[in-house]
Amino acid sequence: MRFLALLVTLCLALPVQAEGFITRLLNQPVPGGVAVIDLGPAASAPRTTYQGKPVLVIHEDGQRWVAIVGLPLTTKPGSQQIKVNDTQRLSFQVGGKHYAEQRITIKNQQQVNPNAANLKRINRELAEQTRAYQQFSARQPSNLLFDKPVSGPLSSPFGLRRFFNGEERNPHSGLDFAAKRGTPVQAPAAGQVILIGDYFFNGKTVFVDHGQGLISMFCHLSEIGVKVGDELPRGGVLGKVGATGRATGPHLHWNVSLNDARIDPAIFIGAFKP
């Protein structure tokens, strides 16, 4: 009888719904991280927004809908809210996170303090890339545990406060992989190519839409092997590692954007460090 009473007590103490795999993988609610929010059961996916932008919603483990929210690096720790079906508001908490510094020496001074003509180009290219990040397609991502786009060690983590020739610039918005020039770059999940370009800072660049505001950007490529509109399978080759744009040597810079927020790609490959 005592054993039965203990068993009942333990069962009552368990949560009604255990966390699913996607929640355990992705829920890192810090600036530059991801918040996974339980929306409960429903016949169809609830319409969800964060700061006025649509949010990725998936059916986790066939039990409940969850919102997967990208949190910009500028997010303040504390209480945040999402809006569900235009009427309901759900609160969630964002914790703090410290990001280290990185100091880089660039020989080309135009890559640090561009002249007027280059600034005009940079602003035009920034607007083009921002429009790509803001796309929101109806497709469901093929997988949320991403493959690494290249094999090789991580060389620069996300979120570093960056100083070029001693001058502070925007934080590092992606993840760098040390890889040899010419190494094939593979799509970490299936998706459609929505933008390619050869940009002042990013060099040869490919944007891939994985679905519902989940977008990857790959830059500093030596070669681009796809065109806009191409459908890439998971593992499909999109280009090769290079050192184009503002780069001190061959490597892959990989951005992940979710609801137009640049977030830590390490979360999606199980390599996030709190």
PDB file of C-alpha atoms in Angstrom:
ATOM      1  CA  MET A   1       0.000   0.000   0.000  1.00  0.00           C
ATOM      2  CA  ARG A   2       2.831   2.395   0.832  1.00  0.00           C
ATOM      3  CA  PHE A   3       4.421   1.672  -2.567  1.00  0.00           C
ATOM      4  CA  LEU A   4       1.106   2.302  -4.338  1.00  0.00           C
ATOM      5  CA  ALA A   5       0.620   5.587  -2.464  1.00  0.00           C
ATOM      6  CA  LEU A   6       4.153   6.691  -3.385  1.00  0.00           C
ATOM      7  CA  LEU A   7       3.548   5.788  -7.052  1.00  0.00           C
ATOM      8  CA  VAL A   8       0.332   7.824  -7.127  1.00  0.00           C
ATOM      9  CA  THR A   9       2.116  10.797  -5.533  1.00  0.00           C
ATOM     10  CA  LEU A  10       4.907  10.650  -8.121  1.00  0.00           C
ATOM     11  CA  CYS A  11       2.415  10.477 -11.001  1.00  0.00           C
ATOM     12  CA  LEU A  12       0.521  13.490  -9.677  1.00  0.00           C
ATOM     13  CA  ALA A  13       3.794  15.408  -9.453  1.00  0.00           C
ATOM     14  CA  LEU A  14       4.607  14.868 -13.133  1.00  0.00           C
ATOM     15  CA  PRO A  15       3.681  17.594 -15.630  1.00  0.00           C
ATOM     16  CA  VAL A  16       0.515  16.984 -17.616  1.00  0.00           C
ATOM     17  CA  GLN A  17       2.507  17.290 -20.861  1.00  0.00           C
ATOM     18  CA  ALA A  18       6.176  16.358 -20.995  1.00  0.00           C
ATOM     19  CA  GLU A  19       8.415  18.527 -23.137  1.00  0.00           C
ATOM     20  CA  GLY A  20       8.847  17.285 -26.672  1.00  0.00           C
ATOM     21  CA  PHE A  21      12.108  16.881 -28.571  1.00  0.00           C
ATOM     22  CA  ILE A  22      11.841  20.198 -30.411  1.00  0.00           C
ATOM     23  CA  THR A  23      11.228  22.096 -27.178  1.00  0.00           C
ATOM     24  CA  ARG A  24      14.232  20.451 -25.504  1.00  0.00           C
ATOM     25  CA  LEU A  25      16.401  21.178 -28.557  1.00  0.00           C
ATOM     26  CA  LEU A  26      15.438  24.767 -29.305  1.00  0.00           C
ATOM     27  CA  ASN A  27      14.158  26.435 -26.130  1.00  0.00           C
ATOM     28  CA  GLN A  28      16.960  28.873 -25.246  1.00  0.00           C
ATOM     29  CA  PRO A  29      15.088  32.094 -24.323  1.00  0.00           C
ATOM     30  CA  VAL A  30      17.953  34.598 -24.182  1.00  0.00           C
ATOM     31  CA  PRO A  31      18.830  37.591 -26.378  1.00  0.00           C
ATOM     32  CA  GLY A  32      19.880  36.041 -29.697  1.00  0.00           C
ATOM     33  CA  GLY A  33      18.153  32.795 -28.746  1.00  0.00           C
ATOM     34  CA  VAL A  34      14.839  31.004 -29.245  1.00  0.00           C
ATOM     35  CA  ALA A  35      11.725  30.737 -27.080  1.00  0.00           C
ATOM     36  CA  VAL A  36       9.471  27.715 -27.564  1.00  0.00           C
ATOM     37  CA  ILE A  37       5.978  28.452 -26.245  1.00  0.00           C
ATOM     38  CA  ASP A  38       3.222  25.869 -25.743  1.00  0.00           C
ATOM     39  CA  LEU A  39       0.026  26.930 -27.554  1.00  0.00           C
ATOM     40  CA  GLY A  40      -1.978  23.872 -26.532  1.00  0.00           C
ATOM     41  CA  PRO A  41      -4.104  21.571 -28.718  1.00  0.00           C
ATOM     42  CA  ALA A  42      -6.211  22.900 -31.594  1.00  0.00           C
ATOM     43  CA  ALA A  43      -7.672  21.686 -34.878  1.00  0.00           C
ATOM     44  CA  SER A  44      -5.291  23.899 -36.871  1.00  0.00           C
ATOM     45  CA  ALA A  45      -2.178  25.971 -36.259  1.00  0.00           C
ATOM     46  CA  PRO A  46      -2.934  29.117 -34.223  1.00  0.00           C
ATOM     47  CA  ARG A  47      -1.937  32.372 -35.942  1.00  0.00           C
ATOM     48  CA  THR A  48       0.911  33.726 -33.833  1.00  0.00           C
ATOM     49  CA  THR A  49       2.960  36.927 -33.956  1.00  0.00           C
ATOM     50  CA  TYR A  50       5.829  38.434 -31.978  1.00  0.00           C
ATOM     51  CA  GLN A  51       6.467  42.167 -32.175  1.00  0.00           C
ATOM     52  CA  GLY A  52       4.052  42.308 -35.095  1.00  0.00           C
ATOM     53  CA  LYS A  53       5.826  39.621 -37.145  1.00  0.00           C
ATOM     54  CA  PRO A  54       4.480  36.136 -37.953  1.00  0.00           C
ATOM     55  CA  VAL A  55       6.029  33.256 -36.033  1.00  0.00           C
ATOM     56  CA  LEU A  56       6.905  29.663 -36.911  1.00  0.00           C
ATOM     57  CA  VAL A  57       4.293  27.274 -35.451  1.00  0.00           C
ATOM     58  CA  ILE A  58       4.611  23.477 -35.543  1.00  0.00           C
ATOM     59  CA  HIS A  59       2.632  20.517 -34.214  1.00  0.00           C
ATOM     60  CA  GLU A  60       4.995  18.937 -31.687  1.00  0.00           C
ATOM     61  CA  ASP A  61       4.820  15.175 -31.170  1.00  0.00           C
ATOM     62  CA  GLY A  62       1.286  15.204 -32.611  1.00  0.00           C
ATOM     63  CA  GLN A  63       0.012  16.530 -29.268  1.00  0.00           C
ATOM     64  CA  ARG A  64       0.126  20.315 -29.191  1.00  0.00           C
ATOM     65  CA  TRP A  65       1.061  23.370 -31.188  1.00  0.00           C
ATOM     66  CA  VAL A  66       4.171  25.281 -30.210  1.00  0.00           C
ATOM     67  CA  ALA A  67       5.400  28.707 -31.301  1.00  0.00           C
ATOM     68  CA  ILE A  68       9.126  28.907 -32.078  1.00  0.00           C
ATOM     69  CA  VAL A  69      10.134  32.539 -31.590  1.00  0.00           C
ATOM     70  CA  GLY A  70      13.419  34.144 -32.605  1.00  0.00           C
ATOM     71  CA  LEU A  71      14.688  36.718 -30.095  1.00  0.00           C
ATOM     72  CA  PRO A  72      16.888  39.558 -31.429  1.00  0.00           C
ATOM     73  CA  LEU A  73      20.183  40.298 -29.693  1.00  0.00           C
ATOM     74  CA  THR A  74      18.629  43.616 -28.613  1.00  0.00           C
ATOM     75  CA  THR A  75      15.886  41.847 -26.585  1.00  0.00           C
ATOM     76  CA  LYS A  76      15.864  42.955 -22.944  1.00  0.00           C
ATOM     77  CA  PRO A  77      15.756  40.210 -20.289  1.00  0.00           C
ATOM     78  CA  GLY A  78      12.390  39.973 -18.572  1.00  0.00           C
ATOM     79  CA  SER A  79       8.815  39.379 -19.643  1.00  0.00           C
ATOM     80  CA  GLN A  80       7.895  39.239 -23.346  1.00  0.00           C
ATOM     81  CA  GLN A  81       4.613  38.434 -25.100  1.00  0.00           C
ATOM     82  CA  ILE A  82       3.341  36.737 -28.219  1.00  0.00           C
ATOM     83  CA  LYS A  83      -0.097  37.317 -29.721  1.00  0.00           C
ATOM     84  CA  VAL A  84      -2.248  34.305 -30.633  1.00  0.00           C
ATOM     85  CA  ASN A  85      -5.186  34.410 -33.055  1.00  0.00           C
ATOM     86  CA  ASP A  86      -5.247  38.231 -32.805  1.00  0.00           C
ATOM     87  CA  THR A  87      -6.900  38.097 -29.382  1.00  0.00           C
ATOM     88  CA  GLN A  88      -4.904  36.107 -26.821  1.00  0.00           C
ATOM     89  CA  ARG A  89      -1.575  37.193 -25.370  1.00  0.00           C
ATOM     90  CA  LEU A  90       0.855  34.717 -23.838  1.00  0.00           C
ATOM     91  CA  SER A  91       3.801  35.833 -21.719  1.00  0.00           C
ATOM     92  CA  PHE A  92       7.212  34.186 -21.504  1.00  0.00           C
ATOM     93  CA  GLN A  93      10.457  35.033 -19.757  1.00  0.00           C
ATOM     94  CA  VAL A  94      13.773  35.957 -21.369  1.00  0.00           C
ATOM     95  CA  GLY A  95      16.981  35.435 -19.424  1.00  0.00           C
ATOM     96  CA  GLY A  96      20.326  37.188 -19.775  1.00  0.00           C
ATOM     97  CA  LYS A  97      23.434  36.082 -21.666  1.00  0.00           C
ATOM     98  CA  HIS A  98      26.971  37.481 -21.844  1.00  0.00           C
ATOM     99  CA  TYR A  99      28.725  37.612 -25.207  1.00  0.00           C
ATOM    100  CA  ALA A 100      32.504  37.926 -25.478  1.00  0.00           C
ATOM    101  CA  GLU A 101      34.552  40.318 -27.625  1.00  0.00           C
ATOM    102  CA  GLN A 102      36.460  39.699 -30.836  1.00  0.00           C
ATOM    103  CA  ARG A 103      39.148  42.005 -32.259  1.00  0.00           C
ATOM    104  CA  ILE A 104      40.036  41.742 -35.951  1.00  0.00           C
ATOM    105  CA  THR A 105      42.603  43.555 -38.082  1.00  0.00           C
ATOM    106  CA  ILE A 106      41.454  44.385 -41.622  1.00  0.00           C
ATOM    107  CA  LYS A 107      44.037  45.576 -44.180  1.00  0.00           C
ATOM    108  CA  ASN A 108      41.449  47.086 -46.541  1.00  0.00           C
ATOM    109  CA  GLN A 109      40.384  50.316 -44.789  1.00  0.00           C
ATOM    110  CA  GLN A 110      37.300  50.574 -47.031  1.00  0.00           C
ATOM    111  CA  GLN A 111      35.998  47.441 -45.262  1.00  0.00           C
ATOM    112  CA  VAL A 112      36.139  49.384 -41.972  1.00  0.00           C
ATOM    113  CA  ASN A 113      35.346  52.985 -42.942  1.00  0.00           C
ATOM    114  CA  PRO A 114      33.749  52.907 -46.428  1.00  0.00           C
ATOM    115  CA  ASN A 115      33.652  56.017 -48.622  1.00  0.00           C
ATOM    116  CA  ALA A 116      30.408  57.606 -49.836  1.00  0.00           C
ATOM    117  CA  ALA A 117      30.161  55.478 -52.985  1.00  0.00           C
ATOM    118  CA  ASN A 118      30.663  52.238 -51.047  1.00  0.00           C
ATOM    119  CA  LEU A 119      28.193  53.353 -48.351  1.00  0.00           C
ATOM    120  CA  LYS A 120      25.568  53.831 -51.055  1.00  0.00           C
ATOM    121  CA  ARG A 121      26.232  50.302 -52.274  1.00  0.00           C
ATOM    122  CA  ILE A 122      26.189  48.899 -48.725  1.00  0.00           C
ATOM    123  CA  ASN A 123      22.821  50.496 -47.943  1.00  0.00           C
ATOM    124  CA  ARG A 124      21.315  49.193 -51.201  1.00  0.00           C
ATOM    125  CA  GLU A 125      22.577  45.686 -50.473  1.00  0.00           C
ATOM    126  CA  LEU A 126      21.385  45.833 -46.859  1.00  0.00           C
ATOM    127  CA  ALA A 127      17.850  46.711 -47.983  1.00  0.00           C
ATOM    128  CA  GLU A 128      17.877  43.793 -50.442  1.00  0.00           C
ATOM    129  CA  GLN A 129      19.015  41.323 -47.802  1.00  0.00           C
ATOM    130  CA  THR A 130      16.558  42.685 -45.209  1.00  0.00           C
ATOM    131  CA  ARG A 131      13.683  41.991 -47.621  1.00  0.00           C
ATOM    132  CA  ALA A 132      14.892  38.401 -47.928  1.00  0.00           C
ATOM    133  CA  TYR A 133      15.012  37.954 -44.152  1.00  0.00           C
ATOM    134  CA  GLN A 134      11.436  39.274 -43.871  1.00  0.00           C
ATOM    135  CA  GLN A 135       9.927  36.651 -46.187  1.00  0.00           C
ATOM    136  CA  PHE A 136       7.425  34.264 -44.624  1.00  0.00           C
ATOM    137  CA  SER A 137       6.358  31.248 -46.675  1.00  0.00           C
ATOM    138  CA  ALA A 138       3.699  28.693 -45.780  1.00  0.00           C
ATOM    139  CA  ARG A 139       5.983  25.665 -46.114  1.00  0.00           C
ATOM    140  CA  GLN A 140       6.870  23.633 -43.031  1.00  0.00           C
ATOM    141  CA  PRO A 141      10.598  23.189 -42.324  1.00  0.00           C
ATOM    142  CA  SER A 142      11.757  19.700 -43.299  1.00  0.00           C
ATOM    143  CA  ASN A 143      13.771  19.377 -40.078  1.00  0.00           C
ATOM    144  CA  LEU A 144      14.624  21.562 -37.094  1.00  0.00           C
ATOM    145  CA  LEU A 145      17.649  19.598 -35.921  1.00  0.00           C
ATOM    146  CA  PHE A 146      19.893  21.023 -38.616  1.00  0.00           C
ATOM    147  CA  ASP A 147      22.903  19.396 -40.226  1.00  0.00           C
ATOM    148  CA  LYS A 148      26.140  21.365 -40.179  1.00  0.00           C
ATOM    149  CA  PRO A 149      26.533  23.110 -43.547  1.00  0.00           C
ATOM    150  CA  VAL A 150      30.227  22.122 -43.604  1.00  0.00           C
ATOM    151  CA  SER A 151      32.327  19.774 -41.541  1.00  0.00           C
ATOM    152  CA  GLY A 152      34.943  21.532 -39.486  1.00  0.00           C
ATOM    153  CA  PRO A 153      35.421  23.293 -36.162  1.00  0.00           C
ATOM    154  CA  LEU A 154      33.504  26.408 -35.134  1.00  0.00           C
ATOM    155  CA  SER A 155      35.909  29.349 -35.388  1.00  0.00           C
ATOM    156  CA  SER A 156      33.805  32.347 -34.265  1.00  0.00           C
ATOM    157  CA  PRO A 157      30.613  31.986 -32.233  1.00  0.00           C
ATOM    158  CA  PHE A 158      27.431  34.000 -32.568  1.00  0.00           C
ATOM    159  CA  GLY A 159      26.979  37.282 -30.697  1.00  0.00           C
ATOM    160  CA  LEU A 160      30.600  38.372 -30.356  1.00  0.00           C
ATOM    161  CA  ARG A 161      31.069  42.113 -29.878  1.00  0.00           C
ATOM    162  CA  ARG A 162      33.315  42.829 -32.838  1.00  0.00           C
ATOM    163  CA  PHE A 163      36.054  45.433 -33.145  1.00  0.00           C
ATOM    164  CA  PHE A 164      37.589  46.015 -36.579  1.00  0.00           C
ATOM    165  CA  ASN A 165      40.929  47.829 -36.354  1.00  0.00           C
ATOM    166  CA  GLY A 166      39.930  48.890 -32.838  1.00  0.00           C
ATOM    167  CA  GLU A 167      36.507  50.285 -33.856  1.00  0.00           C
ATOM    168  CA  GLU A 168      33.352  48.592 -32.566  1.00  0.00           C
ATOM    169  CA  ARG A 169      30.871  47.398 -35.190  1.00  0.00           C
ATOM    170  CA  ASN A 170      27.709  45.280 -35.172  1.00  0.00           C
ATOM    171  CA  PRO A 171      27.857  42.035 -33.152  1.00  0.00           C
ATOM    172  CA  HIS A 172      28.650  38.820 -35.000  1.00  0.00           C
ATOM    173  CA  SER A 173      25.281  37.750 -36.376  1.00  0.00           C
ATOM    174  CA  GLY A 174      26.147  34.189 -37.346  1.00  0.00           C
ATOM    175  CA  LEU A 175      28.400  31.213 -36.798  1.00  0.00           C
ATOM    176  CA  ASP A 176      31.779  30.760 -38.513  1.00  0.00           C
ATOM    177  CA  PHE A 177      33.212  27.405 -39.552  1.00  0.00           C
ATOM    178  CA  ALA A 178      36.905  26.956 -40.280  1.00  0.00           C
ATOM    179  CA  ALA A 179      37.055  25.181 -43.639  1.00  0.00           C
ATOM    180  CA  LYS A 180      39.340  25.057 -46.659  1.00  0.00           C
ATOM    181  CA  ARG A 181      38.626  27.103 -49.762  1.00  0.00           C
ATOM    182  CA  GLY A 182      36.473  25.059 -52.140  1.00  0.00           C
ATOM    183  CA  THR A 183      34.801  22.929 -49.436  1.00  0.00           C
ATOM    184  CA  PRO A 184      31.195  22.187 -50.542  1.00  0.00           C
ATOM    185  CA  VAL A 185      28.520  24.007 -48.523  1.00  0.00           C
ATOM    186  CA  GLN A 186      25.353  21.968 -47.936  1.00  0.00           C
ATOM    187  CA  ALA A 187      21.822  23.030 -46.998  1.00  0.00           C
ATOM    188  CA  PRO A 188      21.200  22.115 -43.319  1.00  0.00           C
ATOM    189  CA  ALA A 189      17.514  21.580 -44.163  1.00  0.00           C
ATOM    190  CA  ALA A 190      15.467  21.563 -47.364  1.00  0.00           C
ATOM    191  CA  GLY A 191      14.489  24.939 -48.751  1.00  0.00           C
ATOM    192  CA  GLN A 192      14.170  27.315 -51.664  1.00  0.00           C
ATOM    193  CA  VAL A 193      16.880  29.714 -52.808  1.00  0.00           C
ATOM    194  CA  ILE A 194      15.375  33.201 -52.462  1.00  0.00           C
ATOM    195  CA  LEU A 195      18.382  35.476 -52.994  1.00  0.00           C
ATOM    196  CA  ILE A 196      21.931  35.313 -54.286  1.00  0.00           C
ATOM    197  CA  GLY A 197      24.453  38.141 -54.584  1.00  0.00           C
ATOM    198  CA  ASP A 198      28.026  39.314 -54.414  1.00  0.00           C
ATOM    199  CA  TYR A 199      27.971  41.874 -51.605  1.00  0.00           C
ATOM    200  CA  PHE A 200      30.439  44.420 -50.225  1.00  0.00           C
ATOM    201  CA  PHE A 201      30.697  42.880 -46.757  1.00  0.00           C
ATOM    202  CA  ASN A 202      29.309  39.354 -47.244  1.00  0.00           C
ATOM    203  CA  GLY A 203      30.903  38.545 -50.594  1.00  0.00           C
ATOM    204  CA  LYS A 204      29.247  35.784 -52.601  1.00  0.00           C
ATOM    205  CA  THR A 205      26.074  34.937 -50.681  1.00  0.00           C
ATOM    206  CA  VAL A 206      23.094  32.563 -50.810  1.00  0.00           C
ATOM    207  CA  PHE A 207      19.802  32.884 -48.878  1.00  0.00           C
ATOM    208  CA  VAL A 208      17.671  29.744 -48.380  1.00  0.00           C
ATOM    209  CA  ASP A 209      14.067  29.802 -47.115  1.00  0.00           C
ATOM    210  CA  HIS A 210      13.364  26.722 -44.975  1.00  0.00           C
ATOM    211  CA  GLY A 211       9.760  27.773 -44.284  1.00  0.00           C
ATOM    212  CA  GLN A 212       7.682  30.046 -42.035  1.00  0.00           C
ATOM    213  CA  GLY A 213      10.317  32.715 -41.533  1.00  0.00           C
ATOM    214  CA  LEU A 214      13.190  30.287 -40.888  1.00  0.00           C
ATOM    215  CA  ILE A 215      15.936  31.435 -43.255  1.00  0.00           C
ATOM    216  CA  SER A 216      19.627  30.596 -43.636  1.00  0.00           C
ATOM    217  CA  MET A 217      22.281  32.847 -45.152  1.00  0.00           C
ATOM    218  CA  PHE A 218      25.666  31.530 -46.294  1.00  0.00           C
ATOM    219  CA  CYS A 219      28.379  34.036 -47.210  1.00  0.00           C
ATOM    220  CA  HIS A 220      32.041  34.617 -48.171  1.00  0.00           C
ATOM    221  CA  LEU A 221      31.601  31.836 -50.753  1.00  0.00           C
ATOM    222  CA  SER A 222      34.162  31.291 -53.521  1.00  0.00           C
ATOM    223  CA  GLU A 223      31.469  29.903 -55.839  1.00  0.00           C
ATOM    224  CA  ILE A 224      27.668  29.911 -55.947  1.00  0.00           C
ATOM    225  CA  GLY A 225      26.150  26.747 -57.416  1.00  0.00           C
ATOM    226  CA  VAL A 226      22.441  27.621 -57.381  1.00  0.00           C
ATOM    227  CA  LYS A 227      20.055  30.251 -58.743  1.00  0.00           C
ATOM    228  CA  VAL A 228      17.019  32.017 -57.285  1.00  0.00           C
ATOM    229  CA  GLY A 229      13.997  29.712 -57.258  1.00  0.00           C
ATOM    230  CA  ASP A 230      15.979  26.466 -56.978  1.00  0.00           C
ATOM    231  CA  GLU A 231      14.612  23.881 -54.538  1.00  0.00           C
ATOM    232  CA  LEU A 232      17.376  22.407 -52.391  1.00  0.00           C
ATOM    233  CA  PRO A 233      17.024  19.062 -50.620  1.00  0.00           C
ATOM    234  CA  ARG A 234      18.508  18.601 -47.182  1.00  0.00           C
ATOM    235  CA  GLY A 235      22.234  18.191 -47.841  1.00  0.00           C
ATOM    236  CA  GLY A 236      22.052  19.780 -51.296  1.00  0.00           C
ATOM    237  CA  VAL A 237      25.207  21.678 -52.289  1.00  0.00           C
ATOM    238  CA  LEU A 238      24.670  25.426 -52.763  1.00  0.00           C
ATOM    239  CA  GLY A 239      28.235  26.679 -53.182  1.00  0.00           C
ATOM    240  CA  LYS A 240      31.812  26.424 -51.973  1.00  0.00           C
ATOM    241  CA  VAL A 241      33.729  27.965 -49.064  1.00  0.00           C
ATOM    242  CA  GLY A 242      35.758  31.060 -49.879  1.00  0.00           C
ATOM    243  CA  ALA A 243      36.991  34.402 -48.541  1.00  0.00           C
ATOM    244  CA  THR A 244      35.021  36.948 -50.581  1.00  0.00           C
ATOM    245  CA  GLY A 245      33.787  40.193 -49.011  1.00  0.00           C
ATOM    246  CA  ARG A 246      35.097  41.243 -45.593  1.00  0.00           C
ATOM    247  CA  ALA A 247      37.040  38.133 -44.611  1.00  0.00           C
ATOM    248  CA  THR A 248      40.568  37.584 -43.350  1.00  0.00           C
ATOM    249  CA  GLY A 249      40.731  34.037 -44.750  1.00  0.00           C
ATOM    250  CA  PRO A 250      38.613  31.161 -46.090  1.00  0.00           C
ATOM    251  CA  HIS A 251      35.692  30.199 -43.847  1.00  0.00           C
ATOM    252  CA  LEU A 252      31.917  29.826 -43.937  1.00  0.00           C
ATOM    253  CA  HIS A 253      29.746  32.389 -42.191  1.00  0.00           C
ATOM    254  CA  TRP A 254      26.243  30.977 -41.585  1.00  0.00           C
ATOM    255  CA  ASN A 255      23.331  33.084 -40.368  1.00  0.00           C
ATOM    256  CA  VAL A 256      19.991  31.756 -39.148  1.00  0.00           C
ATOM    257  CA  SER A 257      17.034  34.135 -39.036  1.00  0.00           C
ATOM    258  CA  LEU A 258      13.652  33.442 -37.455  1.00  0.00           C
ATOM    259  CA  ASN A 259      10.755  35.943 -37.666  1.00  0.00           C
ATOM    260  CA  ASP A 260      13.346  38.433 -38.988  1.00  0.00           C
ATOM    261  CA  ALA A 261      15.572  38.043 -35.907  1.00  0.00           C
ATOM    262  CA  ARG A 262      19.163  36.869 -36.336  1.00  0.00           C
ATOM    263  CA  ILE A 263      19.665  34.084 -33.820  1.00  0.00           C
ATOM    264  CA  ASP A 264      22.400  31.681 -32.753  1.00  0.00           C
ATOM    265  CA  PRO A 265      22.691  28.857 -35.340  1.00  0.00           C
ATOM    266  CA  ALA A 266      24.389  26.705 -32.687  1.00  0.00           C
ATOM    267  CA  ILE A 267      20.935  26.132 -31.165  1.00  0.00           C
ATOM    268  CA  PHE A 268      19.821  24.246 -34.279  1.00  0.00           C
ATOM    269  CA  ILE A 269      22.828  21.906 -34.367  1.00  0.00           C
ATOM    270  CA  GLY A 270      22.821  21.065 -30.655  1.00  0.00           C
ATOM    271  CA  ALA A 271      25.966  23.117 -29.958  1.00  0.00           C
ATOM    272  CA  PHE A 272      24.521  26.049 -27.953  1.00  0.00           C
ATOM    273  CA  LYS A 273      26.509  27.147 -24.903  1.00  0.00           C
ATOM    274  CA  PRO A 274      24.496  29.032 -22.230  1.00  0.00           C
TER     275      PRO A 274
END
